[in-house]
PDB file of C-alpha atoms in Angstrom:
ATOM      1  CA  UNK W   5       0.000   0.000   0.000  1.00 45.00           C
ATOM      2  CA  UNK W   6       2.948   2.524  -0.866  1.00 47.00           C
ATOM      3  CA  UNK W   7       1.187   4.439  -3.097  1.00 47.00           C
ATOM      4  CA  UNK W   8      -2.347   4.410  -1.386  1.00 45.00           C
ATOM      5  CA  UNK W   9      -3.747   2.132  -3.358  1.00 45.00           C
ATOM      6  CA  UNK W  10      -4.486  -1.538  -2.578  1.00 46.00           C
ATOM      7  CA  UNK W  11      -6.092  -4.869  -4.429  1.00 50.00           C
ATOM      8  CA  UNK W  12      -9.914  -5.455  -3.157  1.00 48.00           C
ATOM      9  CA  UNK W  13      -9.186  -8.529  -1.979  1.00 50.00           C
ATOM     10  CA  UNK W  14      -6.279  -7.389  -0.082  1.00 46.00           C
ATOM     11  CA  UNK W  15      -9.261  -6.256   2.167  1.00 46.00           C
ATOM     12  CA  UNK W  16     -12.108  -8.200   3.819  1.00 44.00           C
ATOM     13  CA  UNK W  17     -13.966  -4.758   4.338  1.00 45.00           C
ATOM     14  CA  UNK W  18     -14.048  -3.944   0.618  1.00 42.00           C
ATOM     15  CA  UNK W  19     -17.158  -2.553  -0.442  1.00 45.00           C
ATOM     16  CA  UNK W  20     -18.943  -2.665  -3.978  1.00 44.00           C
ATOM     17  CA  UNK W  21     -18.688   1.438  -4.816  1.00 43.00           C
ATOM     18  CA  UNK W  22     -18.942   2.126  -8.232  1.00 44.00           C
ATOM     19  CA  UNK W  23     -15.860   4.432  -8.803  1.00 46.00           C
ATOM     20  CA  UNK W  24     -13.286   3.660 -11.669  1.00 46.00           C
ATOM     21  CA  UNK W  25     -11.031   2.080  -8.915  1.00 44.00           C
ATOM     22  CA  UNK W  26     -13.625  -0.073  -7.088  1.00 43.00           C
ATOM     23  CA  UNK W  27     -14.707  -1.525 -10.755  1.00 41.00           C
ATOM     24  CA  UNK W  28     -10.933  -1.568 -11.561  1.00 49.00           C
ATOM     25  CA  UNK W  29     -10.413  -4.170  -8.336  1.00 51.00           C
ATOM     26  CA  UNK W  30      -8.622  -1.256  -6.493  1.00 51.00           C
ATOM     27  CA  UNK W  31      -9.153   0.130  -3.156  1.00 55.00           C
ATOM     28  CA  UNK W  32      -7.846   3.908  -2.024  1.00 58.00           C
ATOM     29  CA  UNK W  33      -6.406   6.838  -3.726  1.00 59.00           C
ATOM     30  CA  UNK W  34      -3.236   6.367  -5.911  1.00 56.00           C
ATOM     31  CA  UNK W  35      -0.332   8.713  -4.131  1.00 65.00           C
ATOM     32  CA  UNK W  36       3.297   8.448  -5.368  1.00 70.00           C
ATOM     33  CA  UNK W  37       5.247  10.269  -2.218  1.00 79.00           C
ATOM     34  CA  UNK W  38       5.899   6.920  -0.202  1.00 81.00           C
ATOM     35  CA  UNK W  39       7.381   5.177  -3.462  1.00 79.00           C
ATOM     36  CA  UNK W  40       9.151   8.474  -3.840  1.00 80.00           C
ATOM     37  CA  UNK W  41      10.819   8.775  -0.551  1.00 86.00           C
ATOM     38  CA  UNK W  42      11.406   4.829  -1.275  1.00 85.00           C
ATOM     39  CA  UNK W  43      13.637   6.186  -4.311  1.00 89.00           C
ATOM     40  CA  UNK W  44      15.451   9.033  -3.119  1.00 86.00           C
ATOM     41  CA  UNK W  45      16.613   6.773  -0.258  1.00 86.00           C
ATOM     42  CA  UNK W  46      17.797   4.124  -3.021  1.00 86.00           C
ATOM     43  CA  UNK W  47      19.935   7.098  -4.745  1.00 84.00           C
ATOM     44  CA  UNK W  48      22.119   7.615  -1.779  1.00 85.00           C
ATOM     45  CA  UNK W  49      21.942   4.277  -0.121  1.00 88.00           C
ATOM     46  CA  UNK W  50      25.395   3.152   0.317  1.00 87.00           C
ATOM     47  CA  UNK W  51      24.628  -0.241   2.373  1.00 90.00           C
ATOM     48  CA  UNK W  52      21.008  -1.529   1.190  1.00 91.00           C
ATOM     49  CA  UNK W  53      21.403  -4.682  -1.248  1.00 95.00           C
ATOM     50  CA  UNK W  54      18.106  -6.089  -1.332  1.00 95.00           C
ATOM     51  CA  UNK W  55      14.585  -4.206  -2.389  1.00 94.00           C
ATOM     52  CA  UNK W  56      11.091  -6.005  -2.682  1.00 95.00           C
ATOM     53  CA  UNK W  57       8.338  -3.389  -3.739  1.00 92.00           C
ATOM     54  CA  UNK W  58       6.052  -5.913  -5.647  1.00 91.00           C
ATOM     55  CA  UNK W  59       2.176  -5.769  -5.327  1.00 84.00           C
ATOM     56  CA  UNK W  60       1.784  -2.145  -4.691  1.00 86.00           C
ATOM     57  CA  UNK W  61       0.372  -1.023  -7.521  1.00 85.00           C
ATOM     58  CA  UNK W  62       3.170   1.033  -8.769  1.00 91.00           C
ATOM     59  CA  UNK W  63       3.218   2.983 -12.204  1.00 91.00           C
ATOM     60  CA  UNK W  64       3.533   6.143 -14.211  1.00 91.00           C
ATOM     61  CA  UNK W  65       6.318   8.563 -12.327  1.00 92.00           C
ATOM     62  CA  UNK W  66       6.435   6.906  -9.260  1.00 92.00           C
ATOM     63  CA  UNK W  67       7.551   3.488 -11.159  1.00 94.00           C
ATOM     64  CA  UNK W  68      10.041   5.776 -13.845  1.00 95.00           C
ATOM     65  CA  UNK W  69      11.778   7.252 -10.123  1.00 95.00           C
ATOM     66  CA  UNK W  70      12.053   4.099  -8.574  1.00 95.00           C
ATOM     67  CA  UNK W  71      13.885   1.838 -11.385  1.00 96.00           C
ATOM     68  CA  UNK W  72      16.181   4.902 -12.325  1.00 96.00           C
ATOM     69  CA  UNK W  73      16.702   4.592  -8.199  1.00 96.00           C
ATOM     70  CA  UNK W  74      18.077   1.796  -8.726  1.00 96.00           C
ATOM     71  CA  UNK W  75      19.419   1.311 -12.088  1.00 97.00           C
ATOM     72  CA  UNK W  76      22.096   4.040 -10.734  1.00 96.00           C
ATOM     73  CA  UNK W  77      22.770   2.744  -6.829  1.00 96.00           C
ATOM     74  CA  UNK W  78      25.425  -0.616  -8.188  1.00 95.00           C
ATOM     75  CA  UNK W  79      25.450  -1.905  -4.579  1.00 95.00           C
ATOM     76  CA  UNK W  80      21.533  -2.945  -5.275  1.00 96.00           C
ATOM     77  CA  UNK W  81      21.990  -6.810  -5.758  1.00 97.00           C
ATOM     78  CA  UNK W  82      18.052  -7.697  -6.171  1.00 97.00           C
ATOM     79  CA  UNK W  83      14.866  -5.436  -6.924  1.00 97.00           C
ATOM     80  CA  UNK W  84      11.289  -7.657  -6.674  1.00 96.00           C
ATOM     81  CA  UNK W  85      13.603 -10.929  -6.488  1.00 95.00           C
ATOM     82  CA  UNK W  86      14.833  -9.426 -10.113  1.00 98.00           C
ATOM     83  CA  UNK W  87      19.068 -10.621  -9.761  1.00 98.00           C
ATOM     84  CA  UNK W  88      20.494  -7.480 -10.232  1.00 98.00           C
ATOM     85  CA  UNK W  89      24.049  -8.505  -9.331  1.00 98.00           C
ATOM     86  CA  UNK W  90      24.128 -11.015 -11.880  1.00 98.00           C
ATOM     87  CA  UNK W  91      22.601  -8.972 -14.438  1.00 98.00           C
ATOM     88  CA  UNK W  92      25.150  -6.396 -14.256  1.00 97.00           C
ATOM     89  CA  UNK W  93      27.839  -8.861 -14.235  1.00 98.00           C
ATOM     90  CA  UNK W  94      26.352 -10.011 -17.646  1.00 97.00           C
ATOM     91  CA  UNK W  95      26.522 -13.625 -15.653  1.00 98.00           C
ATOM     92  CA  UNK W  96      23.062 -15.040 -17.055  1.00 98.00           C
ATOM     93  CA  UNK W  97      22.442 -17.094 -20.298  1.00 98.00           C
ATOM     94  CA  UNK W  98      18.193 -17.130 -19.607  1.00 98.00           C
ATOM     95  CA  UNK W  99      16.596 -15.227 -16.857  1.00 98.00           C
ATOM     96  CA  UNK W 100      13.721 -16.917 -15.430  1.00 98.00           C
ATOM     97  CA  UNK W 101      10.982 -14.820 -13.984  1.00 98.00           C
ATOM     98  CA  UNK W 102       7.715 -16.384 -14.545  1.00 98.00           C
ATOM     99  CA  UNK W 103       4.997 -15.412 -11.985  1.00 96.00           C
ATOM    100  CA  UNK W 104       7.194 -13.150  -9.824  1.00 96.00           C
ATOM    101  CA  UNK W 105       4.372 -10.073  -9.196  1.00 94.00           C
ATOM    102  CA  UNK W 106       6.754  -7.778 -11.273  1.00 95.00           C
ATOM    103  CA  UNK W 107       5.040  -4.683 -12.657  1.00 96.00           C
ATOM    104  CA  UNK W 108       5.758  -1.822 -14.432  1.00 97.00           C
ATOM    105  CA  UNK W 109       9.081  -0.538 -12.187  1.00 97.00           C
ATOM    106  CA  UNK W 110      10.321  -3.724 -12.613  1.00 97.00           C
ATOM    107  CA  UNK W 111       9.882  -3.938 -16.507  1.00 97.00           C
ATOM    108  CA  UNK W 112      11.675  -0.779 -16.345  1.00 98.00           C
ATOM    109  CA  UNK W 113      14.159  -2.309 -14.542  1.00 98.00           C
ATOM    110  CA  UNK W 114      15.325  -5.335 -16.373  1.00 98.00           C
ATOM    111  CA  UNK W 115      14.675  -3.284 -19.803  1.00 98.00           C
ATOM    112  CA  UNK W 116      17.095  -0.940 -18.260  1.00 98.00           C
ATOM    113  CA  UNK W 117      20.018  -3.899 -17.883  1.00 98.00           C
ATOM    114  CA  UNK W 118      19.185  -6.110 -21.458  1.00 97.00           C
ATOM    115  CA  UNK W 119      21.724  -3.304 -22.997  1.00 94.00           C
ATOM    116  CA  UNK W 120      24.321  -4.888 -21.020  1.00 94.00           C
ATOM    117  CA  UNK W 121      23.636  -8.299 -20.744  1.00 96.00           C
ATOM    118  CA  UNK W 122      25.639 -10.014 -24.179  1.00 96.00           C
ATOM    119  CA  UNK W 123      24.690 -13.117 -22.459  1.00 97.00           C
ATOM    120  CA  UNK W 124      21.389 -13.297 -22.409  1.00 98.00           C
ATOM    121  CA  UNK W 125      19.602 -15.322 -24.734  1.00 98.00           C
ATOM    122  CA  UNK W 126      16.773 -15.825 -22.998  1.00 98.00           C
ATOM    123  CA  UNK W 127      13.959 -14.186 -21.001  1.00 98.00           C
ATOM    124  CA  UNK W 128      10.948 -15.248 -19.308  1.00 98.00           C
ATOM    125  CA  UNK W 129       8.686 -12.447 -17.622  1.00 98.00           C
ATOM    126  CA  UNK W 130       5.338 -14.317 -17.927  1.00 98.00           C
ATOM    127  CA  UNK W 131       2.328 -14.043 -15.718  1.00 97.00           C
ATOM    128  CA  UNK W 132       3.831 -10.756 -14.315  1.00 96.00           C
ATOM    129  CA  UNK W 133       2.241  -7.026 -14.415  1.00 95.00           C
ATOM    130  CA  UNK W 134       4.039  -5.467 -16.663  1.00 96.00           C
ATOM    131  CA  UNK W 135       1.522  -3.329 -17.791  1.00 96.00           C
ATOM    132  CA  UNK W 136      -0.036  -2.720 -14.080  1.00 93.00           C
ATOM    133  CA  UNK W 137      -2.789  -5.044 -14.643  1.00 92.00           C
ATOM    134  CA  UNK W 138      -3.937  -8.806 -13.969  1.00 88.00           C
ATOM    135  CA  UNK W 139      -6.841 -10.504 -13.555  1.00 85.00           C
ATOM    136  CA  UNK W 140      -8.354  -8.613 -10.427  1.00 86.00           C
ATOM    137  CA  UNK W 141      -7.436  -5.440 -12.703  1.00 86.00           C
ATOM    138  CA  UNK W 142      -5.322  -2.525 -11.681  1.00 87.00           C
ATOM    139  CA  UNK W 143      -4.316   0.697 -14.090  1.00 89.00           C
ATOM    140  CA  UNK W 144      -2.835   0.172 -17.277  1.00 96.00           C
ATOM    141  CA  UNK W 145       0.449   1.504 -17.656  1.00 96.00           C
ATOM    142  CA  UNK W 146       2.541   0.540 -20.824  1.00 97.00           C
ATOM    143  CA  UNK W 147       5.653   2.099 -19.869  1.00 96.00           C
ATOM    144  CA  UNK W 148       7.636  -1.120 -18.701  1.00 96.00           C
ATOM    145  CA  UNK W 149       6.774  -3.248 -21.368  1.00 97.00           C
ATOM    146  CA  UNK W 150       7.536  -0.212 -24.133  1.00 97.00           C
ATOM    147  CA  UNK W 151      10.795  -0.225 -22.535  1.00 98.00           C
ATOM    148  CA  UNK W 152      11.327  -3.880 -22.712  1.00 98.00           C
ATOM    149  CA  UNK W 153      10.507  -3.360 -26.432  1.00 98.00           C
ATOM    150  CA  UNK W 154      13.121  -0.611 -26.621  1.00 97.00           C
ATOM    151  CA  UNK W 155      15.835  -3.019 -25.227  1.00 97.00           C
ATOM    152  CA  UNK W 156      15.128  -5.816 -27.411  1.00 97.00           C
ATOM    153  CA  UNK W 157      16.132  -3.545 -30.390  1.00 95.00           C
ATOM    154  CA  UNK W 158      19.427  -2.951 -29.148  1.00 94.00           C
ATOM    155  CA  UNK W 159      20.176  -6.074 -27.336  1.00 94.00           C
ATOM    156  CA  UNK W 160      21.754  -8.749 -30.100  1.00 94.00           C
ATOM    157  CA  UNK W 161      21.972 -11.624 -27.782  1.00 96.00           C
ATOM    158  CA  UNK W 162      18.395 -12.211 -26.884  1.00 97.00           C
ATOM    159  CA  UNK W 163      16.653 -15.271 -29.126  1.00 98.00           C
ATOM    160  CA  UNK W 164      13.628 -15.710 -27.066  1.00 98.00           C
ATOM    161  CA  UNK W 165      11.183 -13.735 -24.905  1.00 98.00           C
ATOM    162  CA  UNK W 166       8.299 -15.005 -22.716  1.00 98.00           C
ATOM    163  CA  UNK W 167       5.913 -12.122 -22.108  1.00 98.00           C
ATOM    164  CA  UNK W 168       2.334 -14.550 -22.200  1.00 98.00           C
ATOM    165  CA  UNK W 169      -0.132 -13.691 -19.760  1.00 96.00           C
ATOM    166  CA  UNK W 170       0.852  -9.680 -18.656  1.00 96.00           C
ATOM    167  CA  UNK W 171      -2.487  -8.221 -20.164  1.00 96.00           C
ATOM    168  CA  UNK W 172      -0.898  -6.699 -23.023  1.00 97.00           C
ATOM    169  CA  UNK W 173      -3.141  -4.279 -25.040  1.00 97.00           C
ATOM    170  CA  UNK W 174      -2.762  -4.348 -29.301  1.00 97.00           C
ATOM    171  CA  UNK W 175      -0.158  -1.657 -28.845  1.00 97.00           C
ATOM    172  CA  UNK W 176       1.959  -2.974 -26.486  1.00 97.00           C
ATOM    173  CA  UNK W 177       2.108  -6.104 -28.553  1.00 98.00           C
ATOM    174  CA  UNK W 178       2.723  -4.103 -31.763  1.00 98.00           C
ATOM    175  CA  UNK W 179       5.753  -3.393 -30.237  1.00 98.00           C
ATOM    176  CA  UNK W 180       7.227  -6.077 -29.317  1.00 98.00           C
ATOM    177  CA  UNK W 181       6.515  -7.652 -32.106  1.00 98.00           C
ATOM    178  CA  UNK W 182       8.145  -5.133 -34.108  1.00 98.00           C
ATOM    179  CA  UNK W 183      11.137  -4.783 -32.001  1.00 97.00           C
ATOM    180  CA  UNK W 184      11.726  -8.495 -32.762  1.00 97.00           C
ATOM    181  CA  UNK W 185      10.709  -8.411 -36.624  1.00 97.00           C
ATOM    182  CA  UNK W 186      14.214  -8.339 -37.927  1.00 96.00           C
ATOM    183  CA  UNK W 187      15.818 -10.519 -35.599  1.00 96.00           C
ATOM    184  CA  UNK W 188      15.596 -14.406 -37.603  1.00 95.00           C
ATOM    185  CA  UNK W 189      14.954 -17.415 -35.530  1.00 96.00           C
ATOM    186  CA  UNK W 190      13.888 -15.239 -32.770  1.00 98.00           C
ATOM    187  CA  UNK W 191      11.336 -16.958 -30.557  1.00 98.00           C
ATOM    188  CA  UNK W 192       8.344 -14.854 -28.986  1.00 98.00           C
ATOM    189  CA  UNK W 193       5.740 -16.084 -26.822  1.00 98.00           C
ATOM    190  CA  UNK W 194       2.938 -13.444 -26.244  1.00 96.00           C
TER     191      UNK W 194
END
Protein backbone atom coordinates (compact mmCIF):
# COMPACT_ATOMS: atom_id res chain seq x y z
CA UNK A 1 0.00 0.00 0.00
CA UNK A 2 2.95 2.52 -0.87
CA UNK A 3 1.19 4.44 -3.10
CA UNK A 4 -2.35 4.41 -1.39
CA UNK A 5 -3.75 2.13 -3.36
CA UNK A 6 -4.49 -1.54 -2.58
CA UNK A 7 -6.09 -4.87 -4.43
CA UNK A 8 -9.91 -5.46 -3.16
CA UNK A 9 -9.19 -8.53 -1.98
CA UNK A 10 -6.28 -7.39 -0.08
CA UNK A 11 -9.26 -6.26 2.17
CA UNK A 12 -12.11 -8.20 3.82
CA UNK A 13 -13.97 -4.76 4.34
CA UNK A 14 -14.05 -3.94 0.62
CA UNK A 15 -17.16 -2.55 -0.44
CA UNK A 16 -18.94 -2.66 -3.98
CA UNK A 17 -18.69 1.44 -4.82
CA UNK A 18 -18.94 2.13 -8.23
CA UNK A 19 -15.86 4.43 -8.80
CA UNK A 20 -13.29 3.66 -11.67
CA UNK A 21 -11.03 2.08 -8.91
CA UNK A 22 -13.63 -0.07 -7.09
CA UNK A 23 -14.71 -1.52 -10.75
CA UNK A 24 -10.93 -1.57 -11.56
CA UNK A 25 -10.41 -4.17 -8.34
CA UNK A 26 -8.62 -1.26 -6.49
CA UNK A 27 -9.15 0.13 -3.16
CA UNK A 28 -7.85 3.91 -2.02
CA UNK A 29 -6.41 6.84 -3.73
CA UNK A 30 -3.24 6.37 -5.91
CA UNK A 31 -0.33 8.71 -4.13
CA UNK A 32 3.30 8.45 -5.37
CA UNK A 33 5.25 10.27 -2.22
CA UNK A 34 5.90 6.92 -0.20
CA UNK A 35 7.38 5.18 -3.46
CA UNK A 36 9.15 8.47 -3.84
CA UNK A 37 10.82 8.77 -0.55
CA UNK A 38 11.41 4.83 -1.28
CA UNK A 39 13.64 6.19 -4.31
CA UNK A 40 15.45 9.03 -3.12
CA UNK A 41 16.61 6.77 -0.26
CA UNK A 42 17.80 4.12 -3.02
CA UNK A 43 19.93 7.10 -4.75
CA UNK A 44 22.12 7.61 -1.78
CA UNK A 45 21.94 4.28 -0.12
CA UNK A 46 25.40 3.15 0.32
CA UNK A 47 24.63 -0.24 2.37
CA UNK A 48 21.01 -1.53 1.19
CA UNK A 49 21.40 -4.68 -1.25
CA UNK A 50 18.11 -6.09 -1.33
CA UNK A 51 14.58 -4.21 -2.39
CA UNK A 52 11.09 -6.01 -2.68
CA UNK A 53 8.34 -3.39 -3.74
CA UNK A 54 6.05 -5.91 -5.65
CA UNK A 55 2.18 -5.77 -5.33
CA UNK A 56 1.78 -2.15 -4.69
CA UNK A 57 0.37 -1.02 -7.52
CA UNK A 58 3.17 1.03 -8.77
CA UNK A 59 3.22 2.98 -12.20
CA UNK A 60 3.53 6.14 -14.21
CA UNK A 61 6.32 8.56 -12.33
CA UNK A 62 6.43 6.91 -9.26
CA UNK A 63 7.55 3.49 -11.16
CA UNK A 64 10.04 5.78 -13.84
CA UNK A 65 11.78 7.25 -10.12
CA UNK A 66 12.05 4.10 -8.57
CA UNK A 67 13.88 1.84 -11.38
CA UNK A 68 16.18 4.90 -12.32
CA UNK A 69 16.70 4.59 -8.20
CA UNK A 70 18.08 1.80 -8.73
CA UNK A 71 19.42 1.31 -12.09
CA UNK A 72 22.10 4.04 -10.73
CA UNK A 73 22.77 2.74 -6.83
CA UNK A 74 25.42 -0.62 -8.19
CA UNK A 75 25.45 -1.91 -4.58
CA UNK A 76 21.53 -2.94 -5.28
CA UNK A 77 21.99 -6.81 -5.76
CA UNK A 78 18.05 -7.70 -6.17
CA UNK A 79 14.87 -5.44 -6.92
CA UNK A 80 11.29 -7.66 -6.67
CA UNK A 81 13.60 -10.93 -6.49
CA UNK A 82 14.83 -9.43 -10.11
CA UNK A 83 19.07 -10.62 -9.76
CA UNK A 84 20.49 -7.48 -10.23
CA UNK A 85 24.05 -8.50 -9.33
CA UNK A 86 24.13 -11.01 -11.88
CA UNK A 87 22.60 -8.97 -14.44
CA UNK A 88 25.15 -6.40 -14.26
CA UNK A 89 27.84 -8.86 -14.23
CA UNK A 90 26.35 -10.01 -17.65
CA UNK A 91 26.52 -13.62 -15.65
CA UNK A 92 23.06 -15.04 -17.06
CA UNK A 93 22.44 -17.09 -20.30
CA UNK A 94 18.19 -17.13 -19.61
CA UNK A 95 16.60 -15.23 -16.86
CA UNK A 96 13.72 -16.92 -15.43
CA UNK A 97 10.98 -14.82 -13.98
CA UNK A 98 7.72 -16.38 -14.55
CA UNK A 99 5.00 -15.41 -11.98
CA UNK A 100 7.19 -13.15 -9.82
CA UNK A 101 4.37 -10.07 -9.20
CA UNK A 102 6.75 -7.78 -11.27
CA UNK A 103 5.04 -4.68 -12.66
CA UNK A 104 5.76 -1.82 -14.43
CA UNK A 105 9.08 -0.54 -12.19
CA UNK A 106 10.32 -3.72 -12.61
CA UNK A 107 9.88 -3.94 -16.51
CA UNK A 108 11.67 -0.78 -16.35
CA UNK A 109 14.16 -2.31 -14.54
CA UNK A 110 15.33 -5.34 -16.37
CA UNK A 111 14.68 -3.28 -19.80
CA UNK A 112 17.09 -0.94 -18.26
CA UNK A 113 20.02 -3.90 -17.88
CA UNK A 114 19.19 -6.11 -21.46
CA UNK A 115 21.72 -3.30 -23.00
CA UNK A 116 24.32 -4.89 -21.02
CA UNK A 117 23.64 -8.30 -20.74
CA UNK A 118 25.64 -10.01 -24.18
CA UNK A 119 24.69 -13.12 -22.46
CA UNK A 120 21.39 -13.30 -22.41
CA UNK A 121 19.60 -15.32 -24.73
CA UNK A 122 16.77 -15.83 -23.00
CA UNK A 123 13.96 -14.19 -21.00
CA UNK A 124 10.95 -15.25 -19.31
CA UNK A 125 8.69 -12.45 -17.62
CA UNK A 126 5.34 -14.32 -17.93
CA UNK A 127 2.33 -14.04 -15.72
CA UNK A 128 3.83 -10.76 -14.32
CA UNK A 129 2.24 -7.03 -14.42
CA UNK A 130 4.04 -5.47 -16.66
CA UNK A 131 1.52 -3.33 -17.79
CA UNK A 132 -0.04 -2.72 -14.08
CA UNK A 133 -2.79 -5.04 -14.64
CA UNK A 134 -3.94 -8.81 -13.97
CA UNK A 135 -6.84 -10.50 -13.56
CA UNK A 136 -8.35 -8.61 -10.43
CA UNK A 137 -7.44 -5.44 -12.70
CA UNK A 138 -5.32 -2.53 -11.68
CA UNK A 139 -4.32 0.70 -14.09
CA UNK A 140 -2.84 0.17 -17.28
CA UNK A 141 0.45 1.50 -17.66
CA UNK A 142 2.54 0.54 -20.82
CA UNK A 143 5.65 2.10 -19.87
CA UNK A 144 7.64 -1.12 -18.70
CA UNK A 145 6.77 -3.25 -21.37
CA UNK A 146 7.54 -0.21 -24.13
CA UNK A 147 10.80 -0.23 -22.53
CA UNK A 148 11.33 -3.88 -22.71
CA UNK A 149 10.51 -3.36 -26.43
CA UNK A 150 13.12 -0.61 -26.62
CA UNK A 151 15.84 -3.02 -25.23
CA UNK A 152 15.13 -5.82 -27.41
CA UNK A 153 16.13 -3.55 -30.39
CA UNK A 154 19.43 -2.95 -29.15
CA UNK A 155 20.18 -6.07 -27.34
CA UNK A 156 21.75 -8.75 -30.10
CA UNK A 157 21.97 -11.62 -27.78
CA UNK A 158 18.39 -12.21 -26.88
CA UNK A 159 16.65 -15.27 -29.13
CA UNK A 160 13.63 -15.71 -27.07
CA UNK A 161 11.18 -13.73 -24.91
CA UNK A 162 8.30 -15.01 -22.72
CA UNK A 163 5.91 -12.12 -22.11
CA UNK A 164 2.33 -14.55 -22.20
CA UNK A 165 -0.13 -13.69 -19.76
CA UNK A 166 0.85 -9.68 -18.66
CA UNK A 167 -2.49 -8.22 -20.16
CA UNK A 168 -0.90 -6.70 -23.02
CA UNK A 169 -3.14 -4.28 -25.04
CA UNK A 170 -2.76 -4.35 -29.30
CA UNK A 171 -0.16 -1.66 -28.84
CA UNK A 172 1.96 -2.97 -26.49
CA UNK A 173 2.11 -6.10 -28.55
CA UNK A 174 2.72 -4.10 -31.76
CA UNK A 175 5.75 -3.39 -30.24
CA UNK A 176 7.23 -6.08 -29.32
CA UNK A 177 6.51 -7.65 -32.11
CA UNK A 178 8.14 -5.13 -34.11
CA UNK A 179 11.14 -4.78 -32.00
CA UNK A 180 11.73 -8.49 -32.76
CA UNK A 181 10.71 -8.41 -36.62
CA UNK A 182 14.21 -8.34 -37.93
CA UNK A 183 15.82 -10.52 -35.60
CA UNK A 184 15.60 -14.41 -37.60
CA UNK A 185 14.95 -17.41 -35.53
CA UNK A 186 13.89 -15.24 -32.77
CA UNK A 187 11.34 -16.96 -30.56
CA UNK A 188 8.34 -14.85 -28.99
CA UNK A 189 5.74 -16.08 -26.82
CA UNK A 190 2.94 -13.44 -26.24
Amino acid sequence: RLCGAWDKDEDSDSDDSDDDDARAGKKGTYDATGINAIADALRVSASLTSCDVRRNSISGEGASQLAAAVLANTKIEKFNEIPIKEMRADLLTKLELPDEGIGVEGGLVVAGLMPVMASLTELNLSNNKLCGVDYRGGTYDATGINAVADALRVNTSLTKLDVRYNILDDEAKAAIKEAVSSKEGFELLI
